[in-house]
């Protein structure tokens, strides 16, 4: 295993002081897979008090001390060092009631979730559950009986799906059965912890297979998605049912949390907006309604405000037709801002990929829109109130003091500049204000 010096130093200090120390968990798994680990965790038979003595000449944090974790700062990087642990009794399928320390590394490995995460290494591997073989075969398997392990801590269900999506692994047959059987236990897990795993899952390379196979699990915390599953669109522009279209749009989108969340929600309200006539199925108003559902679900899952707001705007605007002419692009930019416009183009791209070939003409329109956006940026054209050559004080100086009226005038001037009815020059704009 390739271990950077800053992490090795921490392990060496423990062994030099006569303790055992192993690298463990994600870093070992990632290294075996040939990936560069994002951090290095160490497990040891030293207790936190003993660690404090060993690392007395280094900076440490004690935020995790209760769980046996001491964070050691080595060459500016954090290394988490945790005493061998066995978890106490679990109640309600979440967090153990208590943890206790042990002197046996095998007991520590036994409490870990999956075989691939229950391997440790110092000069050789300790791998009592065949983790390396499972990594080789790309298999996710619980350590021990899956019903028991998911019963102890149901978050492991979401972790299994997340790892399967991000690593492109298969979930082993018994583990898979147990996930479907125990999915309802996720009701006991805090929404914040579920949401963290869900967003990682959405950004995984294997997201399509996981969402298609485990919609029942997703439906435990987002039941709003369930009516989409198998819902026939009866529409020539679509070859998939609503859920599969959603899933394929997620997969086609860039691996960015906001874009992928938008794709997940963009058509979620279609079943409740469905009507049919001789031309086929229609979903009038599904963009607005889906935006409402996205807002409500994300709020319930305690997403941050910026994510909620951006996803809601993107869902609402996802099928707005933007005519590929400068004037219309600028109008849109004025309405939703440049960063959200950029995300919207990516959303529209992913949406088009998930349609039937009849919709493929959209790609050309999207290319043109991108080109126009670049031109507008390059030429520094006026697209927002702050770009306007007059501001509120200029209007007050002309004797108009009503705040609401000032706002209306500025908005009107911006529209006129964007539509090319007047140049963005102070004198010219002043003339217009005086004439109003
Ligand atoms: P990554 O950090 O890449 O997301 P990881 O496997 O390191 O993956 P962490 O959440 O950092 O995940 O956890 C570190 C280790 O702790 C895991 O590899 C696993 O051995 C153990 N672990 C984490 N969460 C659980 C859990 N809910 N149940 C059992 N063991 C767990
Ligand atoms: Mg980790």
Short mmCIF file of C-alpha atoms and ligand atoms in Angstrom, two decimals:
data_model
loop_
_atom_site.label_atom_id
_atom_site.label_comp_id
_atom_site.label_asym_id
_atom_site.label_seq_id
_atom_site.Cartn_x
_atom_site.Cartn_y
_atom_site.Cartn_z
CA UNK A 1 0.00 0.00 0.00
CA UNK A 2 1.27 3.45 -0.95
CA UNK A 3 1.08 5.58 2.21
CA UNK A 4 2.07 9.24 2.23
CA UNK A 5 4.75 10.27 4.73
CA UNK A 6 2.42 12.46 6.80
CA UNK A 7 0.16 9.48 7.57
CA UNK A 8 2.97 6.98 8.05
CA UNK A 9 4.54 9.25 10.69
CA UNK A 10 1.39 9.01 12.80
CA UNK A 11 1.29 5.21 12.63
CA UNK A 12 5.04 4.98 13.35
CA UNK A 13 4.74 7.10 16.48
CA UNK A 14 2.21 4.62 17.86
CA UNK A 15 4.27 1.53 17.01
CA UNK A 16 7.45 3.15 18.36
CA UNK A 17 5.61 3.66 21.64
CA UNK A 18 4.75 -0.05 21.72
CA UNK A 19 1.13 0.08 20.45
CA UNK A 20 -0.48 -1.58 17.44
CA UNK A 21 -1.52 0.69 14.58
CA UNK A 22 -3.24 -0.17 11.29
CA UNK A 23 -4.58 1.81 8.37
CA UNK A 24 -8.23 0.86 7.99
CA UNK A 25 -11.50 1.46 6.14
CA UNK A 26 -11.89 3.61 3.04
CA UNK A 27 -8.17 4.29 2.53
CA UNK A 28 -7.31 0.58 2.42
CA UNK A 29 -10.26 -0.15 0.11
CA UNK A 30 -9.35 2.71 -2.23
CA UNK A 31 -5.66 1.77 -2.30
CA UNK A 32 -6.45 -1.86 -3.14
CA UNK A 33 -8.63 -0.60 -5.99
CA UNK A 34 -5.71 1.45 -7.26
CA UNK A 35 -7.33 4.78 -6.37
CA UNK A 36 -5.70 7.54 -4.35
CA UNK A 37 -7.38 7.66 -0.91
CA UNK A 38 -8.79 11.07 0.11
CA UNK A 39 -7.82 10.56 3.74
CA UNK A 40 -6.10 8.03 5.97
CA UNK A 41 -7.74 6.55 9.07
CA UNK A 42 -5.79 4.59 11.64
CA UNK A 43 -7.07 2.11 14.20
CA UNK A 44 -5.04 1.31 17.33
CA UNK A 45 -5.11 -0.46 20.69
CA UNK A 46 -3.99 2.79 22.37
CA UNK A 47 -6.78 4.54 24.30
CA UNK A 48 -7.42 8.26 23.73
CA UNK A 49 -5.52 9.09 26.94
CA UNK A 50 -2.55 7.04 25.77
CA UNK A 51 -2.75 8.75 22.36
CA UNK A 52 -2.62 12.16 24.02
CA UNK A 53 0.75 11.14 25.53
CA UNK A 54 2.07 9.67 22.25
CA UNK A 55 1.11 12.79 20.26
CA UNK A 56 2.02 15.33 22.96
CA UNK A 57 4.32 17.16 20.52
CA UNK A 58 1.70 17.35 17.75
CA UNK A 59 -1.50 19.30 17.33
CA UNK A 60 -4.56 17.15 18.08
CA UNK A 61 -8.34 17.62 18.17
CA UNK A 62 -10.51 15.77 20.65
CA UNK A 63 -13.95 16.30 19.07
CA UNK A 64 -14.42 12.52 18.61
CA UNK A 65 -12.89 11.46 21.91
CA UNK A 66 -16.13 9.95 23.21
CA UNK A 67 -16.04 7.48 20.32
CA UNK A 68 -12.32 6.86 20.78
CA UNK A 69 -11.19 9.15 17.97
CA UNK A 70 -8.28 11.56 18.22
CA UNK A 71 -7.58 13.73 15.18
CA UNK A 72 -3.86 14.25 14.70
CA UNK A 73 -2.60 17.10 12.51
CA UNK A 74 0.45 15.92 10.60
CA UNK A 75 2.16 18.19 8.06
CA UNK A 76 -1.08 20.16 7.89
CA UNK A 77 -3.24 17.08 7.12
CA UNK A 78 -5.75 15.50 9.50
CA UNK A 79 -5.36 11.85 10.39
CA UNK A 80 -8.11 10.25 12.46
CA UNK A 81 -6.86 7.70 14.94
CA UNK A 82 -9.49 5.56 16.68
CA UNK A 83 -9.15 3.04 19.48
CA UNK A 84 -10.27 -0.53 18.59
CA UNK A 85 -13.96 -0.46 19.32
CA UNK A 86 -16.92 -2.71 19.72
CA UNK A 87 -20.32 -1.10 19.41
CA UNK A 88 -22.79 -1.46 22.26
CA UNK A 89 -26.43 -2.33 21.85
CA UNK A 90 -28.30 -0.69 18.97
CA UNK A 91 -31.79 0.64 19.53
CA UNK A 92 -34.16 1.80 16.76
CA UNK A 93 -31.74 0.84 13.98
CA UNK A 94 -29.41 3.75 14.58
CA UNK A 95 -26.27 4.71 16.50
CA UNK A 96 -25.25 2.29 19.24
CA UNK A 97 -26.31 3.26 22.76
CA UNK A 98 -22.70 3.10 23.84
CA UNK A 99 -19.30 2.12 22.50
CA UNK A 100 -16.58 0.31 24.35
CA UNK A 101 -12.95 -0.23 23.59
CA UNK A 102 -11.29 -3.58 22.96
CA UNK A 103 -7.72 -4.77 22.59
CA UNK A 104 -8.51 -7.07 19.70
CA UNK A 105 -8.27 -5.79 16.12
CA UNK A 106 -10.56 -8.58 14.88
CA UNK A 107 -13.37 -7.35 17.11
CA UNK A 108 -12.94 -3.87 15.68
CA UNK A 109 -13.13 -5.20 12.11
CA UNK A 110 -16.26 -7.19 12.97
CA UNK A 111 -18.28 -4.04 13.74
CA UNK A 112 -17.59 -2.54 10.31
CA UNK A 113 -20.26 -2.48 7.65
CA UNK A 114 -18.98 -4.22 4.51
CA UNK A 115 -16.19 -6.72 3.85
CA UNK A 116 -14.42 -4.19 1.59
CA UNK A 117 -14.37 -1.73 4.53
CA UNK A 118 -13.21 -4.31 7.10
CA UNK A 119 -9.61 -4.70 5.98
CA UNK A 120 -6.65 -3.19 7.76
CA UNK A 121 -2.98 -2.86 6.92
CA UNK A 122 0.37 -2.03 8.49
CA UNK A 123 3.10 -4.26 7.16
CA UNK A 124 0.62 -6.85 5.93
CA UNK A 125 -3.14 -7.03 5.46
CA UNK A 126 -5.54 -8.25 8.15
CA UNK A 127 -8.58 -9.34 6.18
CA UNK A 128 -10.70 -11.86 8.09
CA UNK A 129 -13.85 -11.45 5.96
CA UNK A 130 -12.41 -11.83 2.47
CA UNK A 131 -12.63 -8.14 1.71
CA UNK A 132 -9.84 -8.18 -0.86
CA UNK A 133 -11.52 -10.97 -2.79
CA UNK A 134 -14.82 -9.05 -2.78
CA UNK A 135 -13.06 -5.90 -4.01
CA UNK A 136 -11.45 -7.98 -6.76
CA UNK A 137 -14.90 -9.26 -7.76
CA UNK A 138 -16.49 -5.84 -7.21
CA UNK A 139 -18.96 -7.11 -4.63
CA UNK A 140 -20.55 -5.33 -1.68
CA UNK A 141 -21.35 -7.76 1.15
CA UNK A 142 -22.12 -7.08 4.79
CA UNK A 143 -19.80 -8.37 7.48
CA UNK A 144 -21.97 -11.12 8.94
CA UNK A 145 -25.74 -11.51 8.66
CA UNK A 146 -27.19 -8.65 6.60
CA UNK A 147 -30.56 -8.57 8.41
CA UNK A 148 -28.73 -8.16 11.71
CA UNK A 149 -26.33 -5.55 10.38
CA UNK A 150 -29.04 -3.42 8.73
CA UNK A 151 -31.18 -3.93 11.81
CA UNK A 152 -28.40 -2.44 13.96
CA UNK A 153 -27.91 0.60 11.76
CA UNK A 154 -30.16 1.21 8.76
CA UNK A 155 -27.91 3.94 7.37
CA UNK A 156 -25.80 1.04 6.11
CA UNK A 157 -28.54 0.46 3.52
CA UNK A 158 -27.88 3.88 2.04
CA UNK A 159 -24.12 3.37 2.31
CA UNK A 160 -24.43 0.12 0.32
CA UNK A 161 -26.36 1.90 -2.45
CA UNK A 162 -23.97 4.84 -2.42
CA UNK A 163 -20.88 2.62 -2.68
CA UNK A 164 -22.54 0.55 -5.42
CA UNK A 165 -23.29 3.72 -7.39
CA UNK A 166 -19.92 5.40 -6.86
CA UNK A 167 -17.65 2.37 -7.17
CA UNK A 168 -19.67 0.51 -9.80
CA UNK A 169 -19.89 -2.59 -7.57
CA UNK A 170 -22.67 -5.21 -7.46
CA UNK A 171 -24.49 -5.84 -4.20
CA UNK A 172 -24.25 -9.50 -3.18
CA UNK A 173 -27.50 -11.51 -3.41
CA UNK A 174 -28.30 -11.96 0.30
CA UNK A 175 -27.26 -8.39 1.10
CA UNK A 176 -29.51 -7.18 -1.73
CA UNK A 177 -32.51 -9.20 -0.51
CA UNK A 178 -31.97 -7.84 2.98
CA UNK A 179 -31.82 -4.25 1.71
CA UNK A 180 -35.26 -4.56 0.09
CA UNK A 181 -36.62 -6.29 3.18
CA UNK A 182 -35.25 -3.76 5.69
CA UNK A 183 -35.60 -0.55 3.65
CA UNK A 184 -38.44 0.64 5.92
CA UNK A 185 -35.94 0.91 8.81
CA UNK A 186 -34.56 4.04 7.15
CA UNK A 187 -37.52 5.80 8.77
CA UNK A 188 -35.47 5.70 12.00
CA UNK A 189 -32.46 7.45 10.49
CA UNK A 190 -32.01 11.22 10.53
CA UNK A 191 -32.85 12.84 7.20
CA UNK A 192 -29.56 14.76 7.18
CA UNK A 193 -27.54 11.55 7.18
CA UNK A 194 -29.76 9.99 4.51
CA UNK A 195 -29.49 13.08 2.32
CA UNK A 196 -25.67 13.06 2.44
CA UNK A 197 -25.64 9.47 1.15
CA UNK A 198 -28.41 10.16 -1.38
CA UNK A 199 -26.55 13.07 -3.02
CA UNK A 200 -23.36 10.99 -3.25
CA UNK A 201 -25.40 8.14 -4.76
CA UNK A 202 -26.88 10.53 -7.36
CA UNK A 203 -23.39 11.60 -8.43
CA UNK A 204 -22.10 8.03 -8.88
CA UNK A 205 -21.19 6.53 -12.25
CA UNK A 206 -23.51 3.57 -11.73
CA UNK A 207 -26.49 5.68 -10.66
CA UNK A 208 -28.84 4.38 -13.34
CA UNK A 209 -28.75 0.74 -12.23
CA UNK A 210 -29.03 1.64 -8.56
CA UNK A 211 -32.01 3.99 -8.97
CA UNK A 212 -33.82 1.53 -11.25
CA UNK A 213 -33.31 -1.42 -8.91
CA UNK A 214 -33.81 0.29 -5.54
CA UNK A 215 -36.70 2.69 -6.14
CA UNK A 216 -38.43 1.07 -3.16
CA UNK A 217 -35.57 2.22 -0.91
CA UNK A 218 -35.61 5.76 -2.34
CA UNK A 219 -39.40 5.72 -1.92
CA UNK A 220 -39.03 5.34 1.85
CA UNK A 221 -37.72 8.90 2.20
CA UNK A 222 -39.07 10.33 -1.09
CA UNK A 223 -42.46 8.62 -1.54
CA UNK A 224 -43.36 11.33 -4.08
CA UNK A 225 -41.24 9.44 -6.65
CA UNK A 226 -43.24 6.20 -6.47
CA UNK A 227 -46.14 7.19 -8.81
CA UNK A 228 -43.53 7.84 -11.55
CA UNK A 229 -42.38 4.21 -11.55
CA UNK A 230 -43.92 2.48 -14.57
CA UNK A 231 -46.02 5.52 -15.53
CA UNK A 232 -46.56 5.32 -19.32
CA UNK A 233 -46.16 8.76 -20.93
CA UNK A 234 -48.13 7.90 -24.12
CA UNK A 235 -46.08 10.49 -25.97
CA UNK A 236 -43.97 10.16 -29.15
CA UNK A 237 -41.13 12.20 -27.66
CA UNK A 238 -40.65 9.61 -24.96
CA UNK A 239 -39.55 6.00 -25.12
CA UNK A 240 -39.32 5.43 -21.36
CA UNK A 241 -41.84 5.56 -18.53
CA UNK A 242 -41.59 8.66 -16.33
CA UNK A 243 -39.27 7.06 -13.78
CA UNK A 244 -36.88 5.58 -16.31
CA UNK A 245 -36.78 8.89 -18.16
CA UNK A 246 -35.91 10.62 -14.87
CA UNK A 247 -33.20 8.07 -14.12
CA UNK A 248 -31.67 8.35 -17.58
CA UNK A 249 -31.71 12.13 -17.35
CA UNK A 250 -29.89 11.90 -14.00
CA UNK A 251 -27.31 9.62 -15.59
CA UNK A 252 -26.85 11.90 -18.61
CA UNK A 253 -26.24 14.96 -16.42
CA UNK A 254 -22.90 16.26 -15.25
CA UNK A 255 -21.87 14.89 -11.83
CA UNK A 256 -22.84 18.01 -9.96
CA UNK A 257 -25.16 17.74 -6.96
CA UNK A 258 -27.52 20.55 -7.98
CA UNK A 259 -27.83 19.42 -11.61
CA UNK A 260 -28.39 15.80 -10.63
CA UNK A 261 -30.95 16.74 -7.97
CA UNK A 262 -32.72 18.86 -10.58
CA UNK A 263 -32.87 15.91 -12.97
CA UNK A 264 -34.20 13.68 -10.20
CA UNK A 265 -37.05 16.10 -9.52
CA UNK A 266 -37.63 17.65 -12.95
CA UNK A 267 -40.60 15.46 -13.92
CA UNK A 268 -41.62 14.12 -10.50
CA UNK A 269 -45.10 15.70 -10.68
CA UNK A 270 -45.89 14.37 -14.15
CA UNK A 271 -48.29 11.65 -12.94
CA UNK A 272 -50.43 14.23 -11.13
CA UNK A 273 -50.54 16.52 -14.20
CA UNK A 274 -51.40 13.82 -16.74
CA UNK A 275 -54.16 14.33 -19.34
CA UNK A 276 -54.71 12.51 -22.61
CA UNK A 277 -56.34 13.44 -25.94
CA UNK A 278 -56.18 12.21 -29.54
CA UNK A 279 -52.60 13.55 -29.81
CA UNK A 280 -51.40 11.53 -26.82
CA UNK A 281 -50.39 12.22 -23.23
CA UNK A 282 -49.80 15.73 -21.88
CA UNK A 283 -48.43 16.99 -18.59
CA UNK A 284 -49.43 20.63 -18.55
CA UNK A 285 -47.93 22.57 -15.65
CA UNK A 286 -45.69 19.72 -14.52
CA UNK A 287 -42.67 22.02 -14.41
CA UNK A 288 -44.22 24.35 -11.81
CA UNK A 289 -45.72 21.47 -9.87
CA UNK A 290 -42.46 19.48 -9.91
CA UNK A 291 -40.62 22.58 -8.64
CA UNK A 292 -43.08 22.75 -5.75
CA UNK A 293 -42.51 19.08 -4.94
CA UNK A 294 -38.71 19.53 -5.17
CA UNK A 295 -38.92 22.44 -2.76
CA UNK A 296 -41.04 20.53 -0.26
CA UNK A 297 -38.94 17.36 -0.39
CA UNK A 298 -35.58 19.16 -0.17
CA UNK A 299 -36.85 21.21 2.76
CA UNK A 300 -38.00 18.03 4.49
CA UNK A 301 -34.58 16.43 3.87
CA UNK A 302 -32.96 19.56 5.37
CA UNK A 303 -30.96 20.51 2.28
CA UNK A 304 -29.25 23.91 2.50
CA UNK A 305 -31.16 26.97 1.26
CA UNK A 306 -28.94 27.60 -1.75
CA UNK A 307 -29.45 24.04 -3.00
CA UNK A 308 -33.20 24.20 -2.42
CA UNK A 309 -33.52 27.51 -4.23
CA UNK A 310 -31.32 26.64 -7.22
CA UNK A 311 -32.88 23.22 -7.76
CA UNK A 312 -36.37 24.71 -7.52
CA UNK A 313 -35.57 27.38 -10.16
CA UNK A 314 -33.95 24.82 -12.47
CA UNK A 315 -36.88 22.42 -12.23
CA UNK A 316 -39.34 25.22 -12.87
CA UNK A 317 -37.40 26.48 -15.91
CA UNK A 318 -36.31 23.10 -17.28
CA UNK A 319 -38.55 23.16 -20.31
CA UNK A 320 -38.70 26.87 -20.99
CA UNK A 321 -38.12 27.42 -24.73
CA UNK A 322 -35.38 29.97 -25.10
CA UNK A 323 -35.34 31.33 -28.67
CA UNK A 324 -31.69 31.24 -29.81
CA UNK A 325 -31.43 34.98 -30.35
CA UNK A 326 -29.41 37.37 -28.26
CA UNK A 327 -32.39 39.36 -27.02
CA UNK A 328 -34.12 36.28 -25.58
CA UNK A 329 -30.96 34.90 -24.04
CA UNK A 330 -30.39 38.24 -22.32
CA UNK A 331 -33.98 38.31 -21.06
CA UNK A 332 -33.48 34.86 -19.59
CA UNK A 333 -30.15 35.87 -18.04
CA UNK A 334 -31.81 38.89 -16.47
CA UNK A 335 -34.40 36.60 -14.94
CA UNK A 336 -32.32 33.72 -13.60
CA UNK A 337 -28.68 35.01 -13.43
CA UNK A 338 -25.63 33.73 -15.29
CA UNK A 339 -24.64 30.84 -12.97
CA UNK A 340 -28.18 29.43 -12.95
CA UNK A 341 -28.46 29.89 -16.74
CA UNK A 342 -25.27 27.83 -17.18
CA UNK A 343 -26.74 25.09 -15.01
CA UNK A 344 -30.00 25.30 -16.97
CA UNK A 345 -28.23 24.59 -20.29
CA UNK A 346 -26.68 21.50 -18.70
CA UNK A 347 -30.09 20.43 -17.39
CA UNK A 348 -31.64 20.82 -20.84
CA UNK A 349 -28.85 18.84 -22.38
CA UNK A 350 -29.37 15.92 -19.97
CA UNK A 351 -33.14 16.07 -20.45
CA UNK A 352 -32.76 15.86 -24.24
CA UNK A 353 -30.43 12.85 -24.00
CA UNK A 354 -33.18 10.98 -22.11
CA UNK A 355 -35.84 11.70 -24.78
CA UNK A 356 -36.56 9.74 -27.96
CA UNK A 357 -34.68 10.65 -31.14
CA UNK A 358 -37.55 12.92 -32.14
CA UNK A 359 -36.26 15.49 -29.64
CA UNK A 360 -32.65 15.44 -30.82
CA UNK A 361 -33.04 18.76 -32.71
CA UNK A 362 -32.67 20.39 -29.29
CA UNK A 363 -28.94 19.76 -29.22
CA UNK A 364 -28.42 22.28 -32.01
CA UNK A 365 -30.50 24.91 -30.20
CA UNK A 366 -28.49 24.32 -27.02
CA UNK A 367 -25.21 24.82 -28.92
CA UNK A 368 -26.49 28.12 -30.29
CA UNK A 369 -27.60 29.25 -26.84
CA UNK A 370 -24.15 28.50 -25.47
CA UNK A 371 -22.53 30.51 -28.24
CA UNK A 372 -24.81 33.47 -27.60
CA UNK A 373 -24.11 33.30 -23.87
CA UNK A 374 -20.35 33.41 -24.60
CA UNK A 375 -20.79 36.44 -26.88
CA UNK A 376 -22.81 38.27 -24.23
CA UNK A 377 -20.14 37.60 -21.61
CA UNK A 378 -17.30 38.57 -23.95
CA UNK A 379 -18.91 41.84 -24.90
CA UNK A 380 -19.84 42.62 -21.29
CA UNK A 381 -23.43 43.33 -22.31
CA UNK A 382 -25.99 44.68 -19.87
CA UNK A 383 -28.06 41.83 -18.37
CA UNK A 384 -28.73 42.96 -14.81
CA UNK A 385 -29.58 46.11 -12.85
CA UNK A 386 -26.00 46.41 -11.70
CA UNK A 387 -24.86 46.66 -15.36
CA UNK A 388 -27.28 49.53 -16.02
CA UNK A 389 -25.71 52.98 -16.63
CA UNK A 390 -28.08 54.58 -14.10
CA UNK A 391 -28.89 53.51 -10.55
CA UNK A 392 -31.35 54.35 -7.80
CA UNK A 393 -29.47 57.49 -6.70
CA UNK A 394 -29.53 58.86 -10.25
CA UNK A 395 -33.31 58.54 -10.27
CA UNK A 396 -33.66 60.16 -6.83
CA UNK A 397 -31.51 63.04 -8.15
CA UNK A 398 -34.21 63.54 -10.79
CA UNK A 399 -36.77 64.11 -8.04
CA UNK A 400 -38.40 60.66 -7.90
CA UNK A 401 -38.28 59.42 -4.33
CA UNK A 402 -40.89 56.65 -4.09
CA UNK A 403 -38.88 53.43 -3.64
CA UNK A 404 -41.42 51.24 -5.41
CA UNK A 405 -41.56 53.60 -8.39
CA UNK A 406 -37.74 53.69 -8.59
CA UNK A 407 -37.71 49.88 -8.73
CA UNK A 408 -40.29 49.86 -11.52
CA UNK A 409 -38.36 52.43 -13.55
CA UNK A 410 -35.08 50.54 -13.24
CA UNK A 411 -36.79 47.32 -14.31
CA UNK A 412 -38.36 49.02 -17.31
CA UNK A 413 -35.02 50.58 -18.34
CA UNK A 414 -33.30 47.20 -18.10
CA UNK A 415 -35.96 45.65 -20.35
CA UNK A 416 -35.53 48.44 -22.90
CA UNK A 417 -31.74 48.10 -22.92
CA UNK A 418 -31.94 44.30 -23.26
CA UNK A 419 -34.43 44.58 -26.12
CA UNK A 420 -32.17 47.11 -27.87
CA UNK A 421 -34.70 49.97 -27.65
CA UNK A 422 -32.16 52.27 -26.04
CA UNK A 423 -28.40 52.23 -25.57
CA UNK A 424 -26.97 51.74 -22.09
CA UNK A 425 -25.80 55.34 -21.78
CA UNK A 426 -26.48 57.60 -18.83
CA UNK A 427 -27.73 60.63 -20.83
CA UNK A 428 -29.96 58.52 -23.03
CA UNK A 429 -31.46 56.70 -20.07
CA UNK A 430 -31.94 59.98 -18.18
CA UNK A 431 -33.87 61.38 -21.13
CA UNK A 432 -36.21 58.40 -20.98
CA UNK A 433 -36.75 58.75 -17.22
CA UNK A 434 -37.68 62.40 -17.67
CA UNK A 435 -40.16 61.48 -20.39
CA UNK A 436 -41.89 58.81 -18.26
P1 LIG B 1 -15.46 7.32 2.16
O1 LIG B 1 -14.74 8.08 3.24
O2 LIG B 1 -14.70 7.18 0.92
O3 LIG B 1 -16.84 7.81 1.96
P2 LIG B 1 -15.29 5.19 4.05
O4 LIG B 1 -15.47 3.70 3.91
O5 LIG B 1 -13.96 5.65 4.53
O6 LIG B 1 -15.65 5.82 2.65
P3 LIG B 1 -16.34 6.54 6.34
O7 LIG B 1 -17.71 7.05 6.58
O8 LIG B 1 -15.21 7.50 6.27
O9 LIG B 1 -16.42 5.70 4.98
O10 LIG B 1 -16.09 5.44 7.43
C1 LIG B 1 -14.82 4.88 7.69
C2 LIG B 1 -14.97 3.40 8.04
O11 LIG B 1 -15.79 3.25 9.21
C3 LIG B 1 -15.66 2.56 6.97
O12 LIG B 1 -14.76 2.12 5.97
C4 LIG B 1 -16.23 1.43 7.79
O13 LIG B 1 -15.23 0.48 8.10
C5 LIG B 1 -16.63 2.11 9.09
N1 LIG B 1 -18.04 2.60 9.07
C6 LIG B 1 -18.49 3.83 8.71
N2 LIG B 1 -19.81 3.93 8.87
C7 LIG B 1 -20.24 2.74 9.33
C8 LIG B 1 -21.50 2.20 9.72
N3 LIG B 1 -22.62 2.93 9.61
N4 LIG B 1 -21.55 0.94 10.17
C9 LIG B 1 -20.41 0.20 10.28
N5 LIG B 1 -19.20 0.62 9.95
C10 LIG B 1 -19.10 1.89 9.47
MG1 LIG B 2 -13.48 7.74 4.98
#
